[in-house]
Amino acid sequence: MKQFLIFTITWIANNLSIPFWMVGHVHLTVNVYEDIHEIVASLGMNIIVAIGFIIEYKTNTNQKR
């Protein structure tokens, strides 16, 4: 189960990071964050992508050694 969770987070980070950030930046220029749900959702998506990047970085640096 742990490997599946790591795979899922890595997949999300690899495939959805650009859409998350594009939508987030466009949304920031159009709306004012007044709703806590929007803030938490945006923060959660960015945290998932950041964790995926860290996992990929650690995987790639361990393979090159």
mmCIF file with all atom_site columns, C-alpha atoms in Angstrom:
data_model
loop_
_atom_site.group_PDB
_atom_site.id
_atom_site.type_symbol
_atom_site.label_atom_id
_atom_site.label_alt_id
_atom_site.label_comp_id
_atom_site.label_asym_id
_atom_site.label_entity_id
_atom_site.label_seq_id
_atom_site.pdbx_PDB_ins_code
_atom_site.Cartn_x
_atom_site.Cartn_y
_atom_site.Cartn_z
_atom_site.occupancy
_atom_site.B_iso_or_equiv
_atom_site.pdbx_formal_charge
_atom_site.auth_seq_id
_atom_site.auth_comp_id
_atom_site.auth_asym_id
_atom_site.auth_atom_id
_atom_site.pdbx_PDB_model_num
ATOM 1  C CA . MET A 1 1  ? 0.000   0.000  0.000   1.00 0.00 ? 1  MET A CA 1
ATOM 2  C CA . LYS A 1 2  ? 2.885   2.364  0.776   1.00 0.00 ? 2  LYS A CA 1
ATOM 3  C CA . GLN A 1 3  ? 4.388   1.848  -2.687  1.00 0.00 ? 3  GLN A CA 1
ATOM 4  C CA . PHE A 1 4  ? 1.017   2.558  -4.300  1.00 0.00 ? 4  PHE A CA 1
ATOM 5  C CA . LEU A 1 5  ? 0.661   5.796  -2.330  1.00 0.00 ? 5  LEU A CA 1
ATOM 6  C CA . ILE A 1 6  ? 4.173   6.878  -3.339  1.00 0.00 ? 6  ILE A CA 1
ATOM 7  C CA . PHE A 1 7  ? 3.404   6.007  -6.973  1.00 0.00 ? 7  PHE A CA 1
ATOM 8  C CA . THR A 1 8  ? 0.143   7.986  -6.851  1.00 0.00 ? 8  THR A CA 1
ATOM 9  C CA . ILE A 1 9  ? 1.765   11.092 -5.381  1.00 0.00 ? 9  ILE A CA 1
ATOM 10 C CA . THR A 1 10 ? 4.614   10.891 -7.881  1.00 0.00 ? 10 THR A CA 1
ATOM 11 C CA . TRP A 1 11 ? 2.189   10.446 -10.775 1.00 0.00 ? 11 TRP A CA 1
ATOM 12 C CA . ILE A 1 12 ? 0.133   13.444 -9.680  1.00 0.00 ? 12 ILE A CA 1
ATOM 13 C CA . ALA A 1 13 ? 3.282   15.549 -9.326  1.00 0.00 ? 13 ALA A CA 1
ATOM 14 C CA . ASN A 1 14 ? 4.561   14.546 -12.763 1.00 0.00 ? 14 ASN A CA 1
ATOM 15 C CA . ASN A 1 15 ? 1.323   14.855 -14.696 1.00 0.00 ? 15 ASN A CA 1
ATOM 16 C CA . LEU A 1 16 ? -0.708  17.523 -12.951 1.00 0.00 ? 16 LEU A CA 1
ATOM 17 C CA . SER A 1 17 ? 1.831   20.024 -11.620 1.00 0.00 ? 17 SER A CA 1
ATOM 18 C CA . ILE A 1 18 ? 1.581   22.390 -14.588 1.00 0.00 ? 18 ILE A CA 1
ATOM 19 C CA . PRO A 1 19 ? -2.247  22.365 -14.695 1.00 0.00 ? 19 PRO A CA 1
ATOM 20 C CA . PHE A 1 20 ? -2.411  22.917 -10.915 1.00 0.00 ? 20 PHE A CA 1
ATOM 21 C CA . TRP A 1 21 ? -0.050  25.879 -11.075 1.00 0.00 ? 21 TRP A CA 1
ATOM 22 C CA . MET A 1 22 ? -1.542  27.388 -14.238 1.00 0.00 ? 22 MET A CA 1
ATOM 23 C CA . VAL A 1 23 ? -5.065  27.203 -12.884 1.00 0.00 ? 23 VAL A CA 1
ATOM 24 C CA . GLY A 1 24 ? -3.854  28.497 -9.526  1.00 0.00 ? 24 GLY A CA 1
ATOM 25 C CA . HIS A 1 25 ? -2.047  31.488 -10.987 1.00 0.00 ? 25 HIS A CA 1
ATOM 26 C CA . VAL A 1 26 ? -4.906  32.397 -13.297 1.00 0.00 ? 26 VAL A CA 1
ATOM 27 C CA . HIS A 1 27 ? -7.312  31.984 -10.393 1.00 0.00 ? 27 HIS A CA 1
ATOM 28 C CA . LEU A 1 28 ? -5.172  34.250 -8.219  1.00 0.00 ? 28 LEU A CA 1
ATOM 29 C CA . THR A 1 29 ? -5.332  37.053 -10.768 1.00 0.00 ? 29 THR A CA 1
ATOM 30 C CA . VAL A 1 30 ? -9.105  36.775 -11.163 1.00 0.00 ? 30 VAL A CA 1
ATOM 31 C CA . ASN A 1 31 ? -10.368 36.052 -7.641  1.00 0.00 ? 31 ASN A CA 1
ATOM 32 C CA . VAL A 1 32 ? -9.670  37.216 -4.141  1.00 0.00 ? 32 VAL A CA 1
ATOM 33 C CA . TYR A 1 33 ? -9.227  34.323 -1.734  1.00 0.00 ? 33 TYR A CA 1
ATOM 34 C CA . GLU A 1 34 ? -11.925 34.898 0.834   1.00 0.00 ? 34 GLU A CA 1
ATOM 35 C CA . ASP A 1 35 ? -13.105 31.334 1.194   1.00 0.00 ? 35 ASP A CA 1
ATOM 36 C CA . ILE A 1 36 ? -11.023 29.043 3.402   1.00 0.00 ? 36 ILE A CA 1
ATOM 37 C CA . HIS A 1 37 ? -11.927 26.051 1.212   1.00 0.00 ? 37 HIS A CA 1
ATOM 38 C CA . GLU A 1 38 ? -10.232 27.630 -1.810  1.00 0.00 ? 38 GLU A CA 1
ATOM 39 C CA . ILE A 1 39 ? -7.115  28.393 0.195   1.00 0.00 ? 39 ILE A CA 1
ATOM 40 C CA . VAL A 1 40 ? -6.908  24.880 1.643   1.00 0.00 ? 40 VAL A CA 1
ATOM 41 C CA . ALA A 1 41 ? -7.505  23.239 -1.753  1.00 0.00 ? 41 ALA A CA 1
ATOM 42 C CA . SER A 1 42 ? -4.825  25.354 -3.427  1.00 0.00 ? 42 SER A CA 1
ATOM 43 C CA . LEU A 1 43 ? -2.355  24.730 -0.632  1.00 0.00 ? 43 LEU A CA 1
ATOM 44 C CA . GLY A 1 44 ? -3.116  21.001 -0.643  1.00 0.00 ? 44 GLY A CA 1
ATOM 45 C CA . MET A 1 45 ? -2.522  20.671 -4.383  1.00 0.00 ? 45 MET A CA 1
ATOM 46 C CA . ASN A 1 46 ? 0.793   22.504 -4.144  1.00 0.00 ? 46 ASN A CA 1
ATOM 47 C CA . ILE A 1 47 ? 1.899   20.372 -1.193  1.00 0.00 ? 47 ILE A CA 1
ATOM 48 C CA . ILE A 1 48 ? 1.103   17.163 -3.110  1.00 0.00 ? 48 ILE A CA 1
ATOM 49 C CA . VAL A 1 49 ? 3.159   18.386 -6.067  1.00 0.00 ? 49 VAL A CA 1
ATOM 50 C CA . ALA A 1 50 ? 6.047   19.418 -3.804  1.00 0.00 ? 50 ALA A CA 1
ATOM 51 C CA . ILE A 1 51 ? 6.078   16.011 -2.087  1.00 0.00 ? 51 ILE A CA 1
ATOM 52 C CA . GLY A 1 52 ? 6.084   14.321 -5.487  1.00 0.00 ? 52 GLY A CA 1
ATOM 53 C CA . PHE A 1 53 ? 9.050   16.387 -6.616  1.00 0.00 ? 53 PHE A CA 1
ATOM 54 C CA . ILE A 1 54 ? 10.959  15.498 -3.445  1.00 0.00 ? 54 ILE A CA 1
ATOM 55 C CA . ILE A 1 55 ? 10.229  11.776 -3.935  1.00 0.00 ? 55 ILE A CA 1
ATOM 56 C CA . GLU A 1 56 ? 11.364  11.952 -7.574  1.00 0.00 ? 56 GLU A CA 1
ATOM 57 C CA . TYR A 1 57 ? 14.510  13.856 -6.612  1.00 0.00 ? 57 TYR A CA 1
ATOM 58 C CA . LYS A 1 58 ? 15.453  11.307 -3.967  1.00 0.00 ? 58 LYS A CA 1
ATOM 59 C CA . THR A 1 59 ? 14.733  8.428  -6.355  1.00 0.00 ? 59 THR A CA 1
ATOM 60 C CA . ASN A 1 60 ? 16.828  9.932  -9.136  1.00 0.00 ? 60 ASN A CA 1
ATOM 61 C CA . THR A 1 61 ? 19.784  10.840 -6.919  1.00 0.00 ? 61 THR A CA 1
ATOM 62 C CA . ASN A 1 62 ? 19.839  7.347  -5.358  1.00 0.00 ? 62 ASN A CA 1
ATOM 63 C CA . GLN A 1 63 ? 19.829  5.707  -8.808  1.00 0.00 ? 63 GLN A CA 1
ATOM 64 C CA . LYS A 1 64 ? 22.766  7.807  -10.030 1.00 0.00 ? 64 LYS A CA 1
ATOM 65 C CA . ARG A 1 65 ? 25.009  6.839  -7.120  1.00 0.00 ? 65 ARG A CA 1
#
